């Protein structure tokens, strides 16, 4: 009689304890020796409590996924270590798709064999990263490499586009779950994350640029056949803009016009879904900061616009969070002063302004920004006030103050559009008295935000 063939995978308890599983019978002896209930061999499946009673839809064989996004999923961190050859990031990613195992057994001093360690290591190239998996994978709508890029986007890229990085983060709450069911949006998320990773992972440049080009080509082809005004196209354009802001690319203005045309083509249709409402708020945010780059004539008519409401996506703190409200008041003062300075300078061709009054406003803006600790939550949104103060300042000491603030924001966020704004300031200072700095902004070709 031939010996029974051992199962190819160890049981979950042995994997979790990092010991060599004997893989005998239907239950391993090491679990029995420890008094543990052996879960058996093979893949360990976990299902979200929201989806227990729902039938799983089979994935599409090719092309864009056909699963409709209904919004029940939330992007959360799982307990898997993931990293790359250059760096290791703690916390792999997944949708909230399961319950934790009830076993609380601590890791044993026993070690796995070299062969079993290699079984747990997945090595890929390009967008793909080296992943060390501590537990069998759950059923996921996307591959592990994309999940890693999603997590990086969630933690390092998306918070910069919002005033506060809390549970209401629309990229984490709406866009990432939607991306799991749409391959075009999924690829755009990975491209934006890859651009942010370039300083540490320069080998991602080629695949990121190729991915961006492929997405734009796809959008153009779809636009020629029948213009797609759906949420997937909307989210993809916004994510491409985020990627260009991250790398400070001048092509962001092309995407700005694409987004503007898309929103106008949709007309005054009120967004119904939570995803559409978030995309709408982010579009207004891009337009708010992009309009002055296009032309001075695009400036708002009043400096009293609800700036922080736009920045927050209509989710400003309430009275039960007094500290956050204090931050908002500081940021609101800075933005209003900056907008007042910008509007006065932009209109100075038709309505001459008193230079002493402008210098006084710069001093007021500096005093407002001095009250803001750079470590405050949401302080990264003050790019525009610091840029306006630096552009308008006459004294070297004032210019140094504002540019130092800008450089700190660039170093902490990794968004190269801030660095490009800093590098444009010396040219504006040289033209002072010859050309208004507000008129020089279109030459910058990057959104200052």
XYZ file of C-alpha atoms in Angstrom:
449
model
C 0.000 0.000 0.000
C 1.422 3.378 -1.015
C 1.932 5.947 1.752
C -0.671 8.705 1.955
C 0.541 11.920 0.294
C 0.962 14.805 2.718
C -1.045 17.994 2.110
C 1.008 20.778 0.480
C 0.082 23.442 3.063
C 0.661 23.559 6.799
C -2.251 24.109 9.173
C -2.996 27.693 10.195
C -2.047 27.198 13.844
C 1.459 26.015 12.911
C 1.853 28.877 10.446
C 0.816 31.348 13.104
C 3.173 29.755 15.674
C 5.969 29.639 13.056
C 6.755 25.986 13.570
C 7.081 23.043 11.190
C 3.716 21.335 10.761
C 3.852 17.528 10.515
C 0.819 17.602 8.116
C -0.354 14.145 9.139
C -3.906 12.904 8.613
C -6.691 15.444 8.629
C -5.416 17.106 11.807
C -1.776 17.686 12.789
C -0.305 16.138 15.941
C 1.378 19.337 17.104
C -2.010 20.982 17.588
C -3.193 17.945 19.553
C -0.051 18.063 21.689
C -0.751 21.697 22.559
C -4.427 21.061 23.157
C -5.444 23.244 20.202
C -8.241 22.579 17.768
C -6.486 22.040 14.425
C -8.260 23.943 11.629
C -6.985 21.501 9.009
C -4.968 22.191 5.901
C -5.389 24.431 2.872
C -6.644 28.003 2.519
C -8.362 29.585 5.487
C -11.404 31.557 4.372
C -12.853 34.507 6.246
C -15.996 36.437 5.423
C -17.185 39.842 6.557
C -20.166 39.851 8.874
C -21.931 42.226 6.495
C -21.598 39.725 3.673
C -22.363 36.461 5.441
C -25.805 36.123 3.903
C -24.858 37.452 0.486
C -23.890 35.230 -2.373
C -20.380 35.919 -3.672
C -20.256 37.064 -7.289
C -17.698 35.301 -9.533
C -14.954 37.594 -10.885
C -15.115 38.679 -14.499
C -12.707 36.688 -16.729
C -11.273 39.794 -18.380
C -11.824 43.505 -18.863
C -13.302 45.835 -16.223
C -14.913 44.153 -13.256
C -18.685 44.045 -13.374
C -19.353 43.984 -9.641
C -21.476 46.980 -8.677
C -20.182 49.102 -5.806
C -22.800 49.371 -3.107
C -20.697 50.935 -0.380
C -20.802 48.323 2.429
C -17.016 47.863 2.550
C -14.453 49.887 4.453
C -10.710 49.850 3.880
C -8.933 48.579 7.006
C -5.481 47.293 7.938
C -4.985 43.585 8.449
C -2.251 41.870 10.479
C 0.119 40.931 7.694
C 3.602 42.332 7.284
C 4.338 43.696 3.849
C 7.431 45.394 2.522
C 9.788 45.882 -0.346
C 13.489 45.260 -0.841
C 14.264 48.879 -0.036
C 11.904 49.314 2.891
C 9.405 47.360 4.934
C 5.997 48.727 5.802
C 4.177 47.246 8.771
C 0.569 46.329 8.095
C -0.735 44.676 4.967
C -4.057 45.617 3.598
C -7.452 44.275 2.920
C -11.093 45.098 2.865
C -12.844 44.353 6.110
C -13.662 40.781 5.167
C -13.365 38.660 8.229
C -13.256 37.930 11.921
C -10.154 37.396 13.987
C -9.121 33.866 14.920
C -9.997 32.976 18.487
C -6.624 31.345 19.099
C -4.270 33.469 21.188
C -1.316 31.084 21.218
C 1.993 32.939 21.413
C 4.779 32.263 18.897
C 6.859 29.200 19.725
C 10.618 29.060 19.829
C 10.469 26.322 17.212
C 11.469 27.541 13.761
C 10.322 26.668 10.291
C 12.504 25.002 7.727
C 14.101 27.013 4.960
C 11.729 25.486 2.405
C 8.641 26.531 4.344
C 9.999 30.052 4.822
C 10.418 30.337 1.083
C 6.821 29.179 0.656
C 5.746 32.297 2.571
C 7.772 34.723 0.439
C 6.385 36.168 -2.799
C 8.814 38.064 -4.993
C 7.569 40.248 -7.822
C 8.826 43.209 -9.874
C 7.509 46.557 -11.057
C 4.488 47.605 -9.004
C 4.790 44.338 -7.183
C 6.642 44.069 -3.922
C 8.177 41.418 -1.716
C 5.493 40.209 0.696
C 6.088 38.114 3.807
C 2.758 36.583 4.747
C 2.114 35.504 8.335
C -1.229 33.837 7.628
C -3.048 32.306 4.667
C -4.686 34.867 2.428
C -8.348 35.666 2.689
C -10.629 35.829 -0.309
C -9.956 39.271 -1.822
C -11.243 41.001 -4.963
C -7.711 42.253 -5.765
C -4.245 40.719 -5.627
C -1.871 41.143 -2.697
C 0.415 43.551 -4.547
C -2.409 45.940 -5.369
C -3.577 45.711 -1.743
C -0.120 46.814 -0.646
C -0.279 49.818 -2.990
C -3.793 50.576 -1.758
C -2.577 50.632 1.830
C 0.299 52.936 0.956
C -2.095 55.263 -0.856
C -4.443 55.173 2.136
C -1.758 56.040 4.688
C 0.579 58.398 2.812
C -1.148 59.885 -0.238
C -4.837 60.400 0.506
C -4.539 62.283 3.846
C -2.781 65.211 2.126
C -5.821 65.876 -0.062
C -8.071 66.414 2.969
C -8.195 68.776 5.906
C -8.363 66.067 8.565
C -7.366 62.426 8.151
C -10.120 60.743 10.131
C -12.838 58.157 9.609
C -14.507 60.423 7.038
C -11.519 60.191 4.647
C -13.416 59.717 1.397
C -10.519 58.086 -0.419
C -10.387 55.372 2.202
C -14.117 55.183 2.789
C -15.426 55.392 -0.785
C -12.738 55.441 -3.491
C -10.632 52.454 -2.405
C -13.599 50.096 -1.939
C -14.899 51.235 -5.330
C -11.477 50.587 -6.878
C -11.630 46.936 -5.858
C -14.472 46.444 -8.344
C -13.126 48.622 -11.168
C -9.745 47.861 -12.709
C -9.277 51.291 -14.270
C -9.680 53.032 -10.907
C -7.570 50.320 -9.266
C -4.715 51.025 -11.653
C -4.998 54.786 -11.088
C -4.655 54.240 -7.316
C -1.503 52.173 -7.880
C -0.029 54.833 -10.195
C -0.563 57.611 -7.629
C 0.978 55.476 -4.874
C 3.941 54.544 -7.097
C 4.702 58.196 -7.858
C 4.791 58.937 -4.127
C 7.152 56.003 -3.599
C 9.646 57.127 -6.280
C 12.131 58.822 -3.896
C 12.565 55.466 -2.124
C 11.747 53.130 -4.992
C 13.093 54.743 -8.216
C 12.599 51.473 -10.106
C 8.849 52.193 -10.033
C 9.205 55.197 -12.359
C 8.924 53.297 -15.641
C 5.883 51.157 -14.695
C 4.186 54.187 -13.094
C 4.605 56.330 -16.200
C 3.537 53.461 -18.458
C 0.483 52.883 -16.302
C -0.440 56.562 -16.401
C -0.099 56.679 -20.185
C -2.236 53.558 -20.568
C -4.981 55.025 -18.368
C -5.061 58.305 -20.309
C -5.160 56.398 -23.594
C -8.096 54.387 -22.280
C -9.929 57.578 -21.251
C -9.353 59.103 -24.681
C -10.635 56.006 -26.457
C -13.728 55.909 -24.288
C -14.314 59.613 -24.927
C -14.138 59.174 -28.704
C -16.681 56.350 -28.787
C -19.228 57.510 -26.218
C -18.206 59.981 -23.488
C -18.343 58.142 -20.172
C -19.726 60.364 -17.429
C -19.779 57.667 -14.785
C -18.161 57.606 -11.347
C -15.319 55.382 -12.572
C -14.143 57.983 -15.106
C -14.580 60.743 -12.543
C -12.536 58.925 -9.887
C -9.842 57.999 -12.410
C -9.309 61.619 -13.530
C -9.073 62.785 -9.922
C -6.577 60.051 -9.044
C -4.425 60.967 -12.040
C -4.440 64.584 -10.828
C -3.351 63.397 -7.378
C -0.491 61.473 -8.995
C 0.639 64.543 -10.951
C 0.491 66.699 -7.817
C 2.653 64.134 -6.053
C 5.361 64.361 -8.707
C 4.863 68.084 -9.524
C 4.152 67.383 -13.182
C 3.127 70.208 -15.521
C 0.684 67.864 -17.246
C -1.579 68.274 -14.248
C -3.098 71.310 -15.979
C -4.153 69.119 -18.914
C -5.932 66.866 -16.455
C -7.380 69.951 -14.742
C -9.057 70.971 -18.002
C -10.190 67.376 -18.523
C -11.795 67.366 -15.078
C -13.404 70.762 -15.709
C -14.875 69.528 -18.995
C -16.094 66.343 -17.318
C -17.903 68.223 -14.534
C -19.487 70.648 -17.023
C -20.613 67.737 -19.221
C -22.374 66.178 -16.243
C -24.329 69.415 -15.856
C -26.061 70.354 -12.636
C -26.939 66.784 -11.711
C -26.918 66.472 -7.939
C -24.640 63.581 -6.857
C -26.695 60.843 -5.246
C -24.210 58.308 -3.924
C -21.690 59.000 -1.159
C -18.901 58.283 -3.635
C -20.238 60.847 -6.124
C -20.631 63.458 -3.400
C -17.028 62.951 -2.327
C -15.773 63.146 -5.919
C -17.754 66.345 -6.340
C -16.169 67.935 -3.258
C -12.680 66.966 -4.447
C -13.425 68.417 -7.891
C -14.436 71.721 -6.289
C -11.219 71.620 -4.282
C -9.067 71.159 -7.409
C -10.978 73.914 -9.206
C -10.591 76.307 -6.266
C -6.800 76.098 -6.384
C -6.479 75.483 -10.114
C -8.466 78.487 -11.337
C -5.832 81.100 -10.348
C -3.188 79.081 -12.219
C -5.244 79.275 -15.412
C -5.910 83.013 -15.322
C -6.309 85.973 -12.987
C -9.840 86.362 -14.334
C -10.834 83.077 -12.705
C -10.394 84.343 -9.145
C -13.416 84.251 -6.806
C -15.349 87.464 -6.511
C -15.140 87.530 -2.721
C -12.447 86.486 -0.242
C -15.199 85.281 2.092
C -15.778 82.048 0.174
C -16.217 78.944 2.309
C -12.625 77.848 1.806
C -12.323 75.337 4.608
C -15.729 73.884 3.806
C -14.325 73.082 0.375
C -11.133 71.690 1.883
C -12.971 69.496 4.340
C -15.563 68.137 1.930
C -18.358 69.689 4.047
C -17.201 67.732 7.106
C -15.917 70.427 9.425
C -15.518 69.685 13.156
C -18.468 70.268 15.448
C -18.766 71.825 18.890
C -18.008 68.487 20.571
C -14.427 68.658 19.199
C -13.260 72.065 20.495
C -9.566 71.477 19.767
C -10.230 70.711 16.104
C -12.442 73.808 15.934
C -9.527 75.893 17.214
C -7.352 74.551 14.410
C -10.031 75.378 11.870
C -10.295 78.958 13.107
C -6.521 79.397 12.731
C -6.540 77.968 9.216
C -9.592 80.016 8.273
C -7.865 83.259 9.343
C -4.804 82.393 7.266
C -6.817 81.547 4.161
C -8.950 84.661 4.339
C -5.919 86.914 4.709
C -4.168 85.134 1.839
C -7.213 85.412 -0.428
C -7.530 89.094 0.399
C -3.880 89.654 -0.556
C -4.276 87.671 -3.772
C -7.445 89.501 -4.853
C -5.964 92.932 -4.169
C -2.820 92.124 -6.159
C -4.751 90.507 -9.025
C -7.021 93.558 -9.333
C -4.246 96.103 -8.921
C -4.062 96.663 -12.708
C -7.568 98.178 -12.618
C -7.657 99.358 -9.009
C -4.281 100.580 -7.701
C -3.503 99.430 -4.167
C -1.520 101.032 -1.390
C 1.768 99.153 -1.042
C 1.962 100.028 2.661
C -1.447 98.413 3.127
C -0.280 95.285 1.296
C 2.835 95.104 3.488
C 0.584 95.369 6.543
C -1.534 92.474 5.288
C 1.576 90.347 4.797
C 2.543 91.031 8.407
C -0.975 90.028 9.487
C -0.718 86.806 7.505
C 2.612 85.985 9.068
C 1.227 86.617 12.543
C -1.674 84.259 11.795
C 0.659 81.524 10.527
C 2.991 81.924 13.499
C 0.135 80.728 15.693
C -0.031 77.458 13.764
C 2.175 74.634 14.970
C 3.338 72.634 11.889
C 2.487 69.465 13.817
C -1.179 70.434 14.175
C -3.593 68.083 12.392
C -4.493 69.623 9.054
C -1.628 72.142 9.013
C -0.474 70.690 5.673
C -3.361 72.495 3.916
C -1.679 75.878 4.438
C 0.334 75.669 1.219
C -1.642 78.429 -0.500
C -1.448 80.993 2.399
C 2.308 80.460 2.764
C 2.839 80.706 -0.992
C 0.835 83.942 -1.225
C 2.743 85.416 1.718
C 6.105 84.478 0.185
C 5.162 85.843 -3.253
C 3.929 89.157 -1.877
C 6.633 89.680 0.785
C 9.277 92.339 0.181
C 11.608 91.692 3.112
C 14.047 88.779 2.921
C 13.274 87.742 6.476
C 9.571 87.422 5.644
C 10.318 85.426 2.505
C 12.480 83.054 4.506
C 9.693 82.543 7.044
C 7.080 81.587 4.440
C 9.392 79.414 2.339
C 10.568 77.547 5.435
C 6.952 76.706 6.201
C 6.427 75.542 2.622
C 9.544 73.409 2.670
C 8.389 71.700 5.858
C 5.040 70.848 4.235
C 6.820 69.439 1.182
C 9.147 67.300 3.295
C 6.302 65.901 5.409
C 3.786 65.263 2.608
C 6.061 64.251 -0.278
C 3.937 66.251 -2.755
C 6.396 67.721 -5.274
C 3.924 70.382 -6.447
C 4.862 72.232 -3.224
C 8.561 72.036 -4.105
C 7.852 73.371 -7.581
C 5.934 76.283 -6.051
C 8.930 77.045 -3.812
C 11.331 76.972 -6.768
C 9.131 79.408 -8.706
C 9.326 82.139 -6.055
C 12.796 83.603 -6.901
C 11.643 84.286 -10.459
C 8.564 86.103 -9.172
C 10.661 88.194 -6.811
C 12.972 89.241 -9.639
C 9.996 90.527 -11.670
C 8.574 92.516 -8.774
C 7.559 95.966 -9.999
C 7.552 94.744 -13.615
C 4.926 91.990 -13.551
C 2.337 91.059 -10.950
C 3.133 87.713 -9.380
C -0.520 86.773 -9.788
C -0.042 87.131 -13.538
C 3.020 84.856 -13.403
C 1.114 81.907 -11.972
C 0.083 80.372 -15.335
C 3.798 79.962 -16.120
C 4.065 77.745 -13.022
C 1.834 75.068 -14.656
C 1.165 73.268 -11.387
C -1.664 73.587 -8.895
C -0.500 75.255 -5.678
C -2.373 73.428 -2.933
